[in-house]
Tab-separated table of C-alpha atoms in Angstrom:
chain	number	residue	atom	x	y	z
A	1	UNK	CA	25.884	-18.129	-0.963
A	2	UNK	CA	24.895	-14.671	0.847
A	3	UNK	CA	21.812	-12.942	-0.416
A	4	UNK	CA	20.934	-9.326	-0.184
A	5	UNK	CA	17.530	-8.287	-0.979
A	6	UNK	CA	17.945	-4.652	-2.496
A	7	UNK	CA	15.323	-2.414	-3.337
A	8	UNK	CA	13.203	-1.869	-6.869
A	9	UNK	CA	13.540	2.047	-7.947
A	10	UNK	CA	15.853	5.339	-7.387
A	11	UNK	CA	15.844	4.140	-3.823
A	12	UNK	CA	17.783	0.623	-5.179
A	13	UNK	CA	19.798	2.288	-7.663
A	14	UNK	CA	21.454	4.689	-4.998
A	15	UNK	CA	21.746	0.868	-2.985
A	16	UNK	CA	23.786	-0.515	-5.725
A	17	UNK	CA	26.342	2.083	-6.500
A	18	UNK	CA	27.597	2.093	-2.635
A	19	UNK	CA	27.966	-2.139	-3.593
A	20	UNK	CA	29.571	-1.841	-6.323
A	21	UNK	CA	31.822	1.502	-4.625
A	22	UNK	CA	32.617	-1.202	-2.244
A	23	UNK	CA	33.454	-4.445	-3.569
A	24	UNK	CA	30.983	-5.847	-1.875
A	25	UNK	CA	28.782	-6.576	-5.599
A	26	UNK	CA	30.927	-6.485	-8.867
A	27	UNK	CA	28.739	-7.371	-11.887
A	28	UNK	CA	25.773	-4.401	-11.693
A	29	UNK	CA	22.364	-5.793	-12.030
A	30	UNK	CA	20.364	-6.045	-15.036
A	31	UNK	CA	17.868	-3.595	-14.615
A	32	UNK	CA	16.072	-4.194	-17.778
A	33	UNK	CA	15.678	-8.188	-17.534
A	34	UNK	CA	12.980	-9.510	-16.119
A	35	UNK	CA	14.888	-11.796	-14.003
A	36	UNK	CA	14.674	-10.701	-10.093
A	37	UNK	CA	17.764	-13.141	-8.703
A	38	UNK	CA	21.538	-11.916	-10.265
A	39	UNK	CA	24.644	-12.938	-9.456
A	40	UNK	CA	26.903	-10.213	-8.903
A	41	UNK	CA	29.865	-12.140	-7.294
A	42	UNK	CA	31.400	-15.198	-6.329
A	43	UNK	CA	28.741	-16.092	-3.597
A	44	UNK	CA	26.841	-13.267	-4.001
A	45	UNK	CA	23.294	-13.282	-4.817
A	46	UNK	CA	21.101	-9.893	-4.917
A	47	UNK	CA	17.322	-10.242	-5.041
A	48	UNK	CA	15.616	-7.422	-6.496
A	49	UNK	CA	12.297	-7.493	-4.725
A	50	UNK	CA	9.920	-3.730	-3.823
A	51	UNK	CA	10.801	-1.496	-1.197
A	52	UNK	CA	8.566	-2.943	0.994
A	53	UNK	CA	9.346	-6.338	1.351
A	54	UNK	CA	12.818	-6.204	1.756
A	55	UNK	CA	12.586	-6.200	5.804
A	56	UNK	CA	10.961	-9.543	5.547
A	57	UNK	CA	12.933	-10.916	3.231
A	58	UNK	CA	15.664	-10.326	5.634
A	59	UNK	CA	13.895	-10.773	8.979
A	60	UNK	CA	13.122	-14.259	7.521
A	61	UNK	CA	16.726	-15.195	6.965
A	62	UNK	CA	15.608	-15.389	3.023
A	63	UNK	CA	18.315	-12.596	2.351
A	64	UNK	CA	20.791	-11.873	4.909
A	65	UNK	CA	21.374	-8.183	4.102
A	66	UNK	CA	19.628	-5.322	2.592
A	67	UNK	CA	19.089	-1.746	2.240
A	68	UNK	CA	14.907	-0.636	2.344
A	69	UNK	CA	14.336	2.786	4.216
A	70	UNK	CA	13.609	3.792	7.707
A	71	UNK	CA	9.875	4.827	7.354
A	72	UNK	CA	9.404	0.614	6.607
A	73	UNK	CA	11.077	-0.407	9.370
A	74	UNK	CA	8.870	1.907	11.387
A	75	UNK	CA	6.017	0.779	9.999
A	76	UNK	CA	6.655	-2.889	10.127
A	77	UNK	CA	8.321	-2.533	13.170
A	78	UNK	CA	10.645	-5.637	11.771
A	79	UNK	CA	13.292	-7.441	13.781
A	80	UNK	CA	16.487	-7.292	12.150
A	81	UNK	CA	19.872	-5.268	12.549
A	82	UNK	CA	19.947	-1.787	11.793
A	83	UNK	CA	23.254	-0.970	11.669
A	84	UNK	CA	24.467	1.965	9.011
A	85	UNK	CA	22.046	4.962	8.022
A	86	UNK	CA	23.002	5.399	4.305
A	87	UNK	CA	22.411	9.163	4.595
A	88	UNK	CA	20.250	8.862	0.990
A	89	UNK	CA	16.951	8.911	-0.134
A	90	UNK	CA	16.073	11.249	2.466
A	91	UNK	CA	12.359	11.858	2.860
A	92	UNK	CA	10.318	13.244	6.295
A	93	UNK	CA	7.271	11.212	7.831
A	94	UNK	CA	4.559	14.206	8.144
A	95	UNK	CA	0.994	14.966	8.793
A	96	UNK	CA	-0.011	17.004	6.788
A	97	UNK	CA	-4.063	18.759	6.334
A	98	UNK	CA	-5.420	21.282	3.964
A	99	UNK	CA	-4.044	24.805	3.927
A	100	UNK	CA	-7.143	26.543	5.404
A	101	UNK	CA	-6.454	24.924	8.265
A	102	UNK	CA	-3.655	25.688	11.336
A	103	UNK	CA	-1.773	22.961	13.638
A	104	UNK	CA	-3.616	24.241	16.745
A	105	UNK	CA	-6.556	23.835	15.066
A	106	UNK	CA	-6.066	20.724	13.650
A	107	UNK	CA	-4.419	18.834	17.311
A	108	UNK	CA	-7.500	20.931	19.355
A	109	UNK	CA	-10.213	18.436	17.866
A	110	UNK	CA	-10.726	15.651	19.991
A	111	UNK	CA	-11.156	13.509	17.466
A	112	UNK	CA	-9.612	12.960	13.812
A	113	UNK	CA	-10.051	10.698	10.987
A	114	UNK	CA	-6.164	10.350	9.406
A	115	UNK	CA	-5.372	8.439	5.884
A	116	UNK	CA	-2.267	7.164	5.446
A	117	UNK	CA	-0.389	4.323	4.231
A	118	UNK	CA	1.474	4.097	8.020
A	119	UNK	CA	-1.722	2.981	9.608
A	120	UNK	CA	1.379	1.735	12.696
A	121	UNK	CA	2.856	4.915	12.635
A	122	UNK	CA	-0.107	6.884	11.956
A	123	UNK	CA	-1.908	5.342	15.288
A	124	UNK	CA	1.563	5.153	17.885
A	125	UNK	CA	1.844	9.032	16.502
A	126	UNK	CA	-1.479	10.388	17.819
A	127	UNK	CA	-1.890	8.110	20.727
A	128	UNK	CA	1.349	9.970	22.137
A	129	UNK	CA	-0.636	12.441	21.603
A	130	UNK	CA	-3.822	11.227	23.386
A	131	UNK	CA	-5.928	11.941	20.340
A	132	UNK	CA	-8.662	9.836	19.441
A	133	UNK	CA	-8.126	8.649	15.883
A	134	UNK	CA	-10.192	6.400	13.650
A	135	UNK	CA	-7.186	5.420	10.696
A	136	UNK	CA	-8.051	4.608	7.161
A	137	UNK	CA	-5.409	2.855	5.456
A	138	UNK	CA	-5.262	3.980	1.360
A	139	UNK	CA	-2.956	2.275	-0.974
A	140	UNK	CA	-3.350	5.239	-3.770
A	141	UNK	CA	-2.802	8.699	-3.406
A	142	UNK	CA	-3.608	9.797	-0.304
A	143	UNK	CA	-3.049	13.320	-0.553
A	144	UNK	CA	-7.107	13.274	-2.241
A	145	UNK	CA	-8.751	12.008	0.674
A	146	UNK	CA	-7.872	15.085	3.099
A	147	UNK	CA	-8.163	16.784	-0.524
A	148	UNK	CA	-11.972	15.488	-0.590
A	149	UNK	CA	-12.736	15.325	2.857
A	150	UNK	CA	-12.352	12.137	3.738
A	151	UNK	CA	-9.950	12.665	6.297
A	152	UNK	CA	-9.396	15.025	8.062
A	153	UNK	CA	-5.325	14.827	7.835
A	154	UNK	CA	-3.046	12.519	6.650
A	155	UNK	CA	0.223	10.420	7.747
A	156	UNK	CA	3.005	10.117	4.278
A	157	UNK	CA	6.388	10.012	3.107
A	158	UNK	CA	7.159	13.886	2.105
A	159	UNK	CA	10.509	14.520	-0.598
A	160	UNK	CA	10.037	18.172	-2.061
A	161	UNK	CA	6.631	18.201	-1.012
A	162	UNK	CA	5.501	19.538	-4.532
A	163	UNK	CA	2.705	17.315	-4.421
A	164	UNK	CA	1.363	18.483	-1.354
A	165	UNK	CA	1.436	22.010	-2.438
A	166	UNK	CA	-0.210	21.450	-6.071
A	167	UNK	CA	-3.175	19.461	-3.915
A	168	UNK	CA	-3.602	22.633	-1.149
A	169	UNK	CA	-1.928	20.764	1.527
A	170	UNK	CA	0.764	21.894	4.084
A	171	UNK	CA	2.815	19.764	6.371
A	172	UNK	CA	1.805	20.778	9.986
A	173	UNK	CA	3.336	18.043	12.106
A	174	UNK	CA	7.427	16.481	11.002
A	175	UNK	CA	7.008	12.821	12.425
A	176	UNK	CA	10.598	11.324	11.932
A	177	UNK	CA	13.314	11.733	9.091
A	178	UNK	CA	13.830	8.760	6.650
A	179	UNK	CA	16.680	7.660	5.169
A	180	UNK	CA	17.803	4.741	3.700
A	181	UNK	CA	19.349	2.221	6.171
A	182	UNK	CA	21.925	-1.342	5.594
A	183	UNK	CA	20.293	-4.114	7.553
A	184	UNK	CA	20.901	-7.791	8.920
A	185	UNK	CA	19.116	-10.718	9.250
A	186	UNK	CA	20.827	-11.870	13.424
A	187	UNK	CA	20.965	-15.273	12.447
A	188	UNK	CA	22.911	-14.484	9.659
A	189	UNK	CA	25.636	-11.827	11.689
A	190	UNK	CA	26.460	-14.365	14.030
A	191	UNK	CA	26.606	-17.366	11.474
A	192	UNK	CA	28.626	-15.282	9.044
A	193	UNK	CA	30.313	-12.150	11.807
A	194	UNK	CA	33.550	-12.227	9.760
A	195	UNK	CA	32.391	-10.963	6.355
A	196	UNK	CA	28.643	-9.565	6.983
A	197	UNK	CA	30.744	-7.134	9.483
A	198	UNK	CA	33.814	-6.720	7.440
A	199	UNK	CA	31.324	-5.324	4.472
A	200	UNK	CA	29.167	-3.148	6.945
A	201	UNK	CA	32.528	-1.745	8.298
A	202	UNK	CA	33.197	-0.619	4.057
A	203	UNK	CA	29.810	0.372	4.298
A	204	UNK	CA	30.514	3.334	6.984
A	205	UNK	CA	33.731	3.918	5.521
A	206	UNK	CA	32.581	4.415	2.253
A	207	UNK	CA	29.402	6.306	3.569
A	208	UNK	CA	31.279	8.532	6.356
A	209	UNK	CA	33.757	9.949	2.866
A	210	UNK	CA	30.443	10.965	1.408
A	211	UNK	CA	29.335	13.101	4.536
A	212	UNK	CA	29.742	16.816	3.695
């Protein structure tokens, strides 16, 4: 049995389309079901988990392969093989602050209070600028921290930027772009090299065909 960790939500739905198109999975996941484990082909099953948890399931070997965002991989520093950039689920990890503060003013300060769901990414970024920071990890809407003055800025994923604009914030620095990635457990890749490398090549082919 080969196990695939798929994220819930839109990212997982887009990921499943590729798996079905390549024939890796034969049966769609019943997303309106309360079940979390699905047989989707001969000797293939899917675990439906939170996107944040996909890297952990793959790293620990509970899942052999998975699909998750680059942002989660960067934050967690998970020890997995990142084999294919799938090209969908695009967004940007960015620093944002209130519209009245420009980039030069923000980064010219000697100390910053930063609110984020991604403390490791934020810390690495600001350490690289030699800026002293206090990192506040939040689990809700981090935009509120900058609006209310709880923080000087935020580090968060930005897609369309609509939420930032509606709350009087703007991006002052793009840290990196994030898309969905095909990841594989290291031990599984070598133990099941023939089939997992075959799957990987099929996915690469599909991704290449979809490129503009």
